[in-house]
Amino acid sequence: MKEYYSPMKKFNKNAQILKYIIEHLSAKLGRTHLIKLVYLADYHSRRLFGNSVSTFDYYYDKQGPFNKEFYPCVESLKGYVKEEEINFSFYKGYLFHNTSKKIEYKQLSQYDLYILDYVINTYGRANLQSLLEDVVYKTEPMLEVVKKRAFKSKLPMDIVDNLDKKHYEGLNTENMVDGEKAIFEGKTQSLEEVLSALQGWNSQYKVKYRISPKTSQRNPSWILTKIKKQLL
């Protein structure tokens, strides 16, 4: 199929996020599933980096976190995504399809894309009901508003900021993502160089272990594990 690219139309960051997810999960998501994936991207980004991927605020709605600004974002993508209406016995549903029209993801940083790829791969094909019950409703911001029975109130997303950084013992998480990206681009460097890049340390560890794409795993904590083994 021929692909089209329109350099003229500009999209805000939230619309770019929606398009990116739909591009990877075409014909697999409805409205509720899509906005929950964006929520989970923001949730995990806040835990790891201390900031959200999107600019959405979230409110406790009948199916969990939601923001009505989702609708104009979808509307702005007409022609770039297609929304199929599906009629069920008791309700109307929707299914998003990607189209051949491409956009540039200029407002998405490599850290945004890292989180989005993680969410797409982890939750993209999950059953919606399970996703809501087993994941979304068990996140700290949702637990907080549910506990207070604060329906329609804003979710306190900041309560999870940087919670995952404690697992990396002071290492810079952005640098860890940079290092993993370099690995999967086929680059290698000595562990001594990795240590220096991650934390700005002066060279003091004489180790011969070399990180390579063949031995890496798609998890930033893998690098930390190798560092610990060499320093013990």
Short mmCIF file of C-alpha atoms in Angstrom, two decimals:
data_model
loop_
_atom_site.label_atom_id
_atom_site.label_comp_id
_atom_site.label_asym_id
_atom_site.label_seq_id
_atom_site.Cartn_x
_atom_site.Cartn_y
_atom_site.Cartn_z
CA MET A 1 0.00 0.00 0.00
CA LYS A 2 1.30 3.41 -0.91
CA GLU A 3 2.19 5.59 2.08
CA TYR A 4 1.44 9.29 2.27
CA TYR A 5 3.12 11.94 4.35
CA SER A 6 1.72 15.41 4.89
CA PRO A 7 4.37 17.89 6.07
CA MET A 8 1.78 20.65 6.31
CA LYS A 9 -0.48 19.46 9.10
CA LYS A 10 0.80 19.77 12.64
CA PHE A 11 -0.45 17.76 15.59
CA ASN A 12 -0.13 18.44 19.29
CA LYS A 13 1.78 16.02 21.47
CA ASN A 14 -1.29 14.15 22.70
CA ALA A 15 -2.49 13.54 19.14
CA GLN A 16 0.98 12.28 18.20
CA ILE A 17 0.84 9.82 21.10
CA LEU A 18 -2.55 8.50 19.99
CA LYS A 19 -1.37 8.09 16.40
CA TYR A 20 1.81 6.32 17.53
CA ILE A 21 -0.13 3.78 19.60
CA ILE A 22 -2.75 3.19 16.89
CA GLU A 23 0.01 2.78 14.32
CA HIS A 24 1.39 -0.12 16.36
CA LEU A 25 -1.95 -1.61 17.42
CA SER A 26 -4.20 -0.97 14.44
CA ALA A 27 -7.61 -2.70 14.64
CA LYS A 28 -6.93 -3.84 18.22
CA LEU A 29 -8.08 -0.85 20.30
CA GLY A 30 -11.27 0.98 21.10
CA ARG A 31 -11.62 4.34 22.85
CA THR A 32 -11.43 3.05 26.41
CA HIS A 33 -8.45 0.80 25.71
CA LEU A 34 -6.57 3.58 23.92
CA ILE A 35 -6.90 6.22 26.64
CA LYS A 36 -5.96 3.65 29.29
CA LEU A 37 -2.73 2.88 27.43
CA VAL A 38 -1.93 6.60 27.42
CA TYR A 39 -2.65 6.68 31.14
CA LEU A 40 -0.32 3.74 31.75
CA ALA A 41 2.39 5.44 29.69
CA ASP A 42 2.08 8.52 31.89
CA TYR A 43 2.02 6.37 35.01
CA HIS A 44 5.20 4.46 34.13
CA SER A 45 6.95 7.59 32.86
CA ARG A 46 6.27 9.36 36.14
CA ARG A 47 7.55 6.39 38.11
CA LEU A 48 10.77 6.20 36.10
CA PHE A 49 11.49 9.78 35.02
CA GLY A 50 9.27 11.94 37.23
CA ASN A 51 7.18 13.37 34.39
CA SER A 52 4.35 12.36 32.06
CA VAL A 53 4.53 11.48 28.38
CA SER A 54 1.25 13.27 27.57
CA THR A 55 -0.19 16.56 28.81
CA PHE A 56 -3.47 14.96 29.91
CA ASP A 57 -4.76 15.33 33.43
CA TYR A 58 -6.87 12.37 34.52
CA TYR A 59 -10.20 12.26 36.30
CA TYR A 60 -11.96 9.35 37.96
CA ASP A 61 -14.61 8.38 35.42
CA LYS A 62 -16.95 5.39 35.17
CA GLN A 63 -14.24 3.28 33.50
CA GLY A 64 -11.26 4.68 35.30
CA PRO A 65 -8.87 7.50 34.36
CA PHE A 66 -10.20 9.78 31.62
CA ASN A 67 -9.98 13.28 30.18
CA LYS A 68 -12.56 14.69 27.78
CA GLU A 69 -9.74 16.35 25.80
CA PHE A 70 -9.21 12.87 24.38
CA TYR A 71 -12.10 13.44 21.94
CA PRO A 72 -10.74 16.54 20.13
CA CYS A 73 -7.38 14.79 19.84
CA VAL A 74 -9.04 11.88 18.08
CA GLU A 75 -11.01 14.29 15.90
CA SER A 76 -7.81 16.06 14.83
CA LEU A 77 -6.47 12.74 13.50
CA LYS A 78 -9.26 12.19 10.98
CA GLY A 79 -7.73 10.85 7.79
CA TYR A 80 -4.65 9.74 9.71
CA VAL A 81 -6.58 7.17 11.72
CA LYS A 82 -9.97 5.66 11.02
CA GLU A 83 -12.54 5.00 13.73
CA GLU A 84 -14.86 2.12 12.95
CA GLU A 85 -18.23 2.06 14.69
CA ILE A 86 -19.31 -1.35 15.96
CA ASN A 87 -22.84 -2.04 17.16
CA PHE A 88 -23.28 -4.58 19.92
CA SER A 89 -26.52 -5.80 21.49
CA PHE A 90 -26.66 -3.21 24.25
CA TYR A 91 -24.08 -0.59 23.34
CA LYS A 92 -22.02 0.99 20.59
CA GLY A 93 -18.30 0.42 20.37
CA TYR A 94 -15.41 1.74 18.32
CA LEU A 95 -12.26 0.31 16.79
CA PHE A 96 -9.28 2.35 15.63
CA HIS A 97 -7.49 1.60 12.38
CA ASN A 98 -4.26 3.15 11.21
CA THR A 99 -4.19 4.67 7.71
CA SER A 100 -1.39 5.11 5.21
CA LYS A 101 -1.01 8.79 6.12
CA LYS A 102 2.12 9.36 8.16
CA ILE A 103 2.97 12.09 10.64
CA GLU A 104 6.22 13.17 12.26
CA TYR A 105 6.61 12.48 15.96
CA LYS A 106 8.62 15.62 16.57
CA GLN A 107 7.29 16.24 20.06
CA LEU A 108 8.02 12.74 21.32
CA SER A 109 11.44 12.38 22.91
CA GLN A 110 13.37 9.12 22.89
CA TYR A 111 12.31 8.68 26.51
CA ASP A 112 8.64 9.15 25.55
CA LEU A 113 9.04 6.55 22.81
CA TYR A 114 10.82 4.19 25.20
CA ILE A 115 7.85 4.29 27.58
CA LEU A 116 5.28 4.06 24.78
CA ASP A 117 7.00 1.01 23.30
CA TYR A 118 7.05 -0.61 26.73
CA VAL A 119 3.32 0.02 27.25
CA ILE A 120 2.42 -1.15 23.74
CA ASN A 121 4.39 -4.38 24.15
CA THR A 122 3.23 -5.04 27.70
CA TYR A 123 -0.44 -4.04 27.65
CA GLY A 124 -1.40 -3.53 24.02
CA ARG A 125 -2.96 -6.94 23.46
CA ALA A 126 -4.34 -7.43 26.95
CA ASN A 127 -8.03 -8.06 27.45
CA LEU A 128 -9.63 -4.71 28.31
CA GLN A 129 -11.51 -5.98 31.35
CA SER A 130 -8.36 -7.56 32.77
CA LEU A 131 -6.38 -4.43 31.98
CA LEU A 132 -8.86 -2.32 33.94
CA GLU A 133 -9.27 -4.65 36.90
CA ASP A 134 -5.75 -6.05 37.24
CA VAL A 135 -3.65 -3.07 36.21
CA VAL A 136 -5.33 0.33 35.90
CA TYR A 137 -7.47 0.14 39.05
CA LYS A 138 -4.47 -1.10 41.04
CA THR A 139 -2.26 1.90 40.24
CA GLU A 140 -1.68 4.20 43.21
CA PRO A 141 -3.48 7.27 41.79
CA MET A 142 -6.61 5.21 41.10
CA LEU A 143 -6.48 3.49 44.49
CA GLU A 144 -6.29 6.90 46.13
CA VAL A 145 -9.43 8.33 44.51
CA VAL A 146 -11.37 5.09 44.83
CA LYS A 147 -10.54 4.93 48.53
CA LYS A 148 -11.92 8.44 48.96
CA ARG A 149 -14.89 7.68 46.70
CA ALA A 150 -13.93 10.85 44.88
CA PHE A 151 -15.74 10.22 41.59
CA LYS A 152 -14.92 12.81 38.91
CA SER A 153 -11.98 14.09 40.94
CA LYS A 154 -8.50 14.58 39.53
CA LEU A 155 -6.07 11.70 39.99
CA PRO A 156 -2.97 12.60 42.08
CA MET A 157 -0.42 11.41 39.54
CA ASP A 158 2.45 13.09 41.37
CA ILE A 159 2.32 10.53 44.21
CA VAL A 160 4.24 8.06 42.01
CA ASP A 161 6.89 10.48 40.74
CA ASN A 162 10.38 8.87 40.68
CA LEU A 163 9.29 5.81 42.68
CA ASP A 164 11.25 3.47 40.39
CA LYS A 165 14.48 5.43 40.64
CA LYS A 166 15.23 3.84 44.02
CA HIS A 167 15.74 0.54 42.20
CA TYR A 168 18.72 2.01 40.32
CA GLU A 169 20.68 3.21 43.34
CA GLY A 170 21.35 6.74 42.16
CA LEU A 171 21.99 5.94 38.50
CA ASN A 172 20.56 8.40 36.00
CA THR A 173 17.60 6.65 34.35
CA GLU A 174 17.81 8.77 31.20
CA ASN A 175 21.42 7.68 30.76
CA MET A 176 20.39 4.07 31.24
CA VAL A 177 17.86 4.40 28.42
CA ASP A 178 20.54 6.00 26.26
CA GLY A 179 22.83 3.07 27.01
CA GLU A 180 20.22 0.47 26.16
CA LYS A 181 19.44 2.26 22.91
CA ALA A 182 23.13 2.18 21.99
CA ILE A 183 23.22 -1.55 22.68
CA PHE A 184 20.31 -2.28 20.39
CA GLU A 185 21.80 -0.11 17.68
CA GLY A 186 24.70 -2.56 17.63
CA LYS A 187 27.18 -0.46 19.56
CA THR A 188 29.31 -1.88 22.35
CA GLN A 189 31.36 -0.34 25.10
CA SER A 190 33.31 -1.57 28.06
CA LEU A 191 31.61 -1.71 31.43
CA GLU A 192 34.14 0.86 32.63
CA GLU A 193 32.83 3.25 29.97
CA VAL A 194 29.23 2.43 30.89
CA LEU A 195 29.89 3.28 34.54
CA SER A 196 31.48 6.55 33.59
CA ALA A 197 28.63 7.51 31.28
CA LEU A 198 25.87 6.51 33.68
CA GLN A 199 27.09 8.32 36.77
CA GLY A 200 29.95 10.51 35.68
CA TRP A 201 32.42 8.50 37.70
CA ASN A 202 36.15 8.77 37.05
CA SER A 203 37.71 5.63 35.68
CA GLN A 204 38.58 3.42 38.64
CA TYR A 205 37.17 -0.01 37.84
CA LYS A 206 39.34 -2.21 35.63
CA VAL A 207 36.91 -4.75 34.22
CA LYS A 208 37.05 -6.64 30.96
CA TYR A 209 33.37 -7.52 30.54
CA ARG A 210 31.88 -6.06 27.36
CA ILE A 211 28.17 -5.49 26.80
CA SER A 212 26.94 -6.68 23.42
CA PRO A 213 23.55 -6.97 21.68
CA LYS A 214 23.72 -10.78 21.83
CA THR A 215 23.83 -10.89 25.62
CA SER A 216 21.55 -7.97 26.44
CA GLN A 217 17.97 -8.13 27.62
CA ARG A 218 15.24 -5.59 27.04
CA ASN A 219 15.23 -4.25 30.56
CA PRO A 220 17.36 -1.34 31.81
CA SER A 221 17.93 -3.07 35.14
CA TRP A 222 20.00 -5.68 33.27
CA ILE A 223 22.82 -3.15 32.94
CA LEU A 224 22.73 -2.45 36.66
CA THR A 225 22.82 -6.18 37.41
CA LYS A 226 25.98 -6.59 35.34
CA ILE A 227 27.58 -3.59 37.05
CA LYS A 228 26.84 -5.04 40.49
CA LYS A 229 28.33 -8.41 39.57
CA GLN A 230 31.55 -6.77 38.43
CA LEU A 231 31.92 -4.60 41.53
CA LEU A 232 31.14 -7.21 44.19
#
